[in-house]
Amino acid sequence: MDGPITSIDQLPEWNFDGSSTNQSTGRNSDIYIKPVSIFKDPFRRGDNILVMCECYAPDGTPHPTNKREECKKLMDEFADEIPWFGIEQEYTMFDHTGKHPYGWPTNGYPGPQGPYYCGVGADRVQGRKIVEAHYRACMYAGVKIAGTNAEVMPSQWEYQVGPCEGIDMGDHLWVSRYILCRVAEEFDVVISFDPKPIDGDWNGAGCHTNIRYSCKG
């Protein structure tokens, strides 16, 4: 690009090889990406940006993985309802293997759940540096992050995004997840959004949705 990007309209549509991501076959592999929202890049900073895109097939139809396109239609159709969303995104940290919960004993389990929720102290929480770095990166990017807390299971956390109106909620949530995984990468930590990452009497990880309508007129 010739200069700083200030509007999504300045960005061209692009394409990539969908066979590399299991989104197409090698015989007809082009997947087209359409920019839909932009955020400041908290990693490269300066004039750099992160771009949220939708995926389309070569015939111009939304790719099966593109759920945003239909959601945007519904949000536009019911725009007069002014739907406001707030999302509570829970997640679990794992070591670099993606199999062993971050900070858990090598053999065995931590103590029973109870003291970890909204906890403080090295004996109760793991990964706060990742949490704080993620929060700051989201604020820099312009993601509407609104809070964070340690969850019931050790190495499990939650952050809140919103309130956002309409389709913005999905864009801010997806970009916040991307930023979280990128930040955790710097610490050799893998992020899981699995709703039940650990079997047994250990808390699951949800994504609670809060919604409010404020009709025009």
Tab-separated table of C-alpha atoms in Angstrom:
chain	number	residue	atom	x	y	z
A	1	MET	CA	0.000	0.000	0.000
A	2	ASP	CA	1.152	3.549	-0.686
A	3	GLY	CA	0.309	4.935	2.756
A	4	PRO	CA	-1.531	4.374	6.044
A	5	ILE	CA	-4.899	2.622	5.833
A	6	THR	CA	-7.771	4.560	7.373
A	7	SER	CA	-10.752	2.802	5.779
A	8	ILE	CA	-11.655	-0.762	4.849
A	9	ASP	CA	-12.506	0.553	1.358
A	10	GLN	CA	-8.788	1.121	0.710
A	11	LEU	CA	-8.045	-2.591	0.907
A	12	PRO	CA	-8.277	-4.898	-2.129
A	13	GLU	CA	-9.729	-8.368	-2.185
A	14	TRP	CA	-7.058	-11.047	-2.230
A	15	ASN	CA	-6.773	-14.799	-2.519
A	16	PHE	CA	-4.836	-17.752	-1.133
A	17	ASP	CA	-4.372	-21.476	-1.745
A	18	GLY	CA	-7.239	-23.102	0.129
A	19	SER	CA	-5.774	-26.585	-0.267
A	20	SER	CA	-3.106	-25.560	2.260
A	21	THR	CA	-5.791	-24.980	4.901
A	22	ASN	CA	-8.123	-27.878	3.986
A	23	GLN	CA	-10.672	-25.374	2.654
A	24	SER	CA	-10.528	-26.606	-0.948
A	25	THR	CA	-9.104	-29.288	-3.219
A	26	GLY	CA	-5.904	-28.937	-5.201
A	27	ARG	CA	-7.877	-28.964	-8.476
A	28	ASN	CA	-9.637	-25.682	-7.677
A	29	SER	CA	-7.821	-24.221	-4.722
A	30	ASP	CA	-8.385	-20.460	-4.867
A	31	ILE	CA	-10.109	-18.971	-1.837
A	32	TYR	CA	-10.883	-15.266	-2.049
A	33	ILE	CA	-10.703	-13.065	1.027
A	34	LYS	CA	-12.714	-9.886	1.419
A	35	PRO	CA	-11.581	-7.394	4.092
A	36	VAL	CA	-14.438	-6.499	6.451
A	37	SER	CA	-12.855	-4.762	9.459
A	38	ILE	CA	-9.500	-3.370	10.533
A	39	PHE	CA	-7.679	-3.059	13.857
A	40	LYS	CA	-4.369	-1.527	14.847
A	41	ASP	CA	-1.556	-4.110	14.900
A	42	PRO	CA	-0.277	-4.393	18.504
A	43	PHE	CA	2.730	-6.485	17.436
A	44	ARG	CA	4.255	-4.462	14.601
A	45	ARG	CA	2.579	-1.195	15.649
A	46	GLY	CA	3.163	2.007	13.707
A	47	ASP	CA	0.849	2.203	10.684
A	48	ASN	CA	0.446	-1.582	10.523
A	49	ILE	CA	-3.009	-3.106	10.870
A	50	LEU	CA	-4.774	-6.420	11.445
A	51	VAL	CA	-7.467	-7.159	8.865
A	52	MET	CA	-10.514	-9.339	9.514
A	53	CYS	CA	-11.654	-11.020	6.288
A	54	GLU	CA	-14.450	-13.202	4.962
A	55	CYS	CA	-13.708	-16.195	2.718
A	56	TYR	CA	-15.413	-16.790	-0.630
A	57	ALA	CA	-15.314	-19.580	-3.230
A	58	PRO	CA	-14.143	-18.881	-6.808
A	59	ASP	CA	-17.794	-18.565	-7.931
A	60	GLY	CA	-18.336	-15.718	-5.470
A	61	THR	CA	-20.452	-17.652	-2.980
A	62	PRO	CA	-19.552	-17.594	0.715
A	63	HIS	CA	-17.197	-20.419	1.664
A	64	PRO	CA	-18.817	-23.007	4.002
A	65	THR	CA	-16.512	-21.803	6.790
A	66	ASN	CA	-17.753	-18.229	6.336
A	67	LYS	CA	-20.508	-17.841	8.934
A	68	ARG	CA	-20.071	-14.075	9.150
A	69	GLU	CA	-21.750	-13.319	5.809
A	70	GLU	CA	-25.119	-14.744	6.885
A	71	CYS	CA	-24.789	-13.223	10.342
A	72	LYS	CA	-24.171	-9.796	8.796
A	73	LYS	CA	-27.354	-10.125	6.716
A	74	LEU	CA	-29.388	-10.844	9.845
A	75	MET	CA	-27.794	-8.008	11.778
A	76	ASP	CA	-28.573	-5.591	8.944
A	77	GLU	CA	-32.138	-6.884	8.663
A	78	PHE	CA	-32.806	-6.278	12.343
A	79	ALA	CA	-30.648	-3.178	12.759
A	80	ASP	CA	-33.617	-1.225	14.151
A	81	GLU	CA	-33.609	-3.581	17.148
A	82	ILE	CA	-30.115	-2.252	18.008
A	83	PRO	CA	-28.767	-5.540	19.395
A	84	TRP	CA	-25.918	-5.044	21.860
A	85	PHE	CA	-23.751	-7.988	22.827
A	86	GLY	CA	-21.262	-8.736	25.574
A	87	ILE	CA	-19.241	-11.965	25.414
A	88	GLU	CA	-17.472	-13.719	28.290
A	89	GLN	CA	-14.739	-15.811	26.659
A	90	GLU	CA	-13.218	-18.547	28.814
A	91	TYR	CA	-10.059	-20.412	27.790
A	92	THR	CA	-7.394	-22.755	29.155
A	93	MET	CA	-3.621	-22.471	28.910
A	94	PHE	CA	-1.515	-25.500	27.978
A	95	ASP	CA	2.244	-25.952	27.697
A	96	HIS	CA	3.898	-25.975	24.264
A	97	THR	CA	2.695	-29.548	23.603
A	98	GLY	CA	-0.927	-28.466	23.806
A	99	LYS	CA	-1.611	-31.460	26.053
A	100	HIS	CA	-0.467	-30.593	29.583
A	101	PRO	CA	-2.187	-27.686	31.393
A	102	TYR	CA	0.224	-24.812	31.912
A	103	GLY	CA	1.705	-24.754	35.422
A	104	TRP	CA	0.146	-28.045	36.528
A	105	PRO	CA	2.354	-30.620	38.299
A	106	THR	CA	4.262	-32.884	35.906
A	107	ASN	CA	2.823	-35.922	37.637
A	108	GLY	CA	-0.591	-35.612	39.214
A	109	TYR	CA	-3.000	-32.735	39.673
A	110	PRO	CA	-3.191	-29.414	41.495
A	111	GLY	CA	-5.302	-29.068	44.606
A	112	PRO	CA	-9.107	-29.202	44.332
A	113	GLN	CA	-10.994	-26.297	42.799
A	114	GLY	CA	-12.064	-23.537	45.116
A	115	PRO	CA	-9.225	-21.082	45.726
A	116	TYR	CA	-8.437	-20.319	42.077
A	117	TYR	CA	-11.452	-18.301	40.907
A	118	CYS	CA	-10.467	-14.591	40.792
A	119	GLY	CA	-7.401	-15.727	42.728
A	120	VAL	CA	-4.120	-13.973	43.363
A	121	GLY	CA	-0.720	-15.394	44.266
A	122	ALA	CA	1.680	-17.846	42.637
A	123	ASP	CA	0.059	-20.752	44.487
A	124	ARG	CA	-3.345	-19.980	42.943
A	125	VAL	CA	-2.884	-18.532	39.462
A	126	GLN	CA	-0.715	-19.310	36.458
A	127	GLY	CA	-0.138	-17.215	33.354
A	128	ARG	CA	-0.987	-13.712	34.547
A	129	LYS	CA	1.776	-12.213	32.399
A	130	ILE	CA	0.016	-13.628	29.329
A	131	VAL	CA	-3.331	-12.290	30.524
A	132	GLU	CA	-1.955	-8.784	31.093
A	133	ALA	CA	-0.085	-8.747	27.770
A	134	HIS	CA	-3.240	-9.855	25.960
A	135	TYR	CA	-5.309	-7.158	27.644
A	136	ARG	CA	-2.865	-4.410	26.708
A	137	ALA	CA	-2.556	-5.686	23.128
A	138	CYS	CA	-6.350	-5.684	22.729
A	139	MET	CA	-6.628	-2.133	24.054
A	140	TYR	CA	-3.926	-0.988	21.636
A	141	ALA	CA	-5.669	-2.744	18.730
A	142	GLY	CA	-9.008	-1.120	19.503
A	143	VAL	CA	-10.704	-4.353	20.567
A	144	LYS	CA	-13.448	-3.560	23.072
A	145	ILE	CA	-12.053	-5.738	25.840
A	146	ALA	CA	-13.770	-4.918	29.111
A	147	GLY	CA	-12.351	-7.116	31.863
A	148	THR	CA	-10.567	-10.316	32.810
A	149	ASN	CA	-10.384	-12.785	35.698
A	150	ALA	CA	-8.914	-16.112	36.729
A	151	GLU	CA	-11.446	-18.932	36.431
A	152	VAL	CA	-12.463	-21.930	38.558
A	153	MET	CA	-9.866	-24.370	37.200
A	154	PRO	CA	-6.173	-23.509	37.580
A	155	SER	CA	-4.643	-22.168	34.331
A	156	GLN	CA	-8.129	-21.274	33.120
A	157	TRP	CA	-9.030	-17.624	32.517
A	158	GLU	CA	-11.817	-15.462	31.176
A	159	TYR	CA	-11.960	-12.092	29.482
A	160	GLN	CA	-14.947	-10.008	28.459
A	161	VAL	CA	-15.508	-8.232	25.151
A	162	GLY	CA	-18.185	-5.623	24.589
A	163	PRO	CA	-20.609	-4.115	24.609
A	164	CYS	CA	-20.604	-4.158	20.815
A	165	GLU	CA	-23.493	-3.556	18.430
A	166	GLY	CA	-24.419	-6.100	15.777
A	167	ILE	CA	-21.731	-7.746	13.673
A	168	ASP	CA	-18.991	-5.792	15.455
A	169	MET	CA	-19.323	-8.276	18.322
A	170	GLY	CA	-18.129	-11.168	16.179
A	171	ASP	CA	-15.267	-9.176	14.676
A	172	HIS	CA	-13.984	-7.977	18.048
A	173	LEU	CA	-14.278	-11.459	19.561
A	174	TRP	CA	-12.444	-13.214	16.729
A	175	VAL	CA	-9.642	-10.644	16.665
A	176	SER	CA	-9.309	-10.854	20.456
A	177	ARG	CA	-8.871	-14.631	20.140
A	178	TYR	CA	-6.237	-14.192	17.446
A	179	ILE	CA	-4.341	-11.699	19.583
A	180	LEU	CA	-4.519	-14.043	22.585
A	181	CYS	CA	-3.021	-16.938	20.638
A	182	ARG	CA	-0.293	-14.676	19.237
A	183	VAL	CA	0.604	-13.338	22.680
A	184	ALA	CA	0.662	-16.827	24.210
A	185	GLU	CA	2.967	-17.969	21.427
A	186	GLU	CA	5.630	-15.623	22.832
A	187	PHE	CA	5.475	-17.582	26.103
A	188	ASP	CA	5.500	-21.064	24.471
A	189	VAL	CA	1.925	-21.509	25.647
A	190	VAL	CA	-0.984	-22.966	23.664
A	191	ILE	CA	-4.492	-21.557	24.136
A	192	SER	CA	-7.483	-23.904	24.097
A	193	PHE	CA	-11.107	-22.822	23.692
A	194	ASP	CA	-12.266	-26.424	24.164
A	195	PRO	CA	-15.445	-26.460	26.291
A	196	LYS	CA	-14.172	-29.442	28.326
A	197	PRO	CA	-10.386	-29.643	28.018
A	198	ILE	CA	-9.749	-31.790	31.127
A	199	ASP	CA	-11.763	-34.880	32.004
A	200	GLY	CA	-13.073	-35.408	35.500
A	201	ASP	CA	-14.139	-32.961	38.180
A	202	TRP	CA	-12.567	-29.934	36.502
A	203	ASN	CA	-14.422	-26.882	35.292
A	204	GLY	CA	-15.304	-26.525	31.620
A	205	ALA	CA	-14.686	-23.390	29.563
A	206	GLY	CA	-17.671	-21.522	28.151
A	207	CYS	CA	-18.416	-18.450	26.087
A	208	HIS	CA	-21.343	-16.774	27.791
A	209	THR	CA	-23.382	-14.381	25.684
A	210	ASN	CA	-25.223	-11.345	27.032
A	211	ILE	CA	-27.604	-9.446	24.751
A	212	ARG	CA	-29.710	-6.315	25.086
A	213	TYR	CA	-32.114	-4.730	22.605
A	214	SER	CA	-32.858	-1.018	22.392
A	215	CYS	CA	-35.355	-0.465	19.601
A	216	LYS	CA	-35.294	2.793	17.650
A	217	GLY	CA	-38.206	5.076	18.209
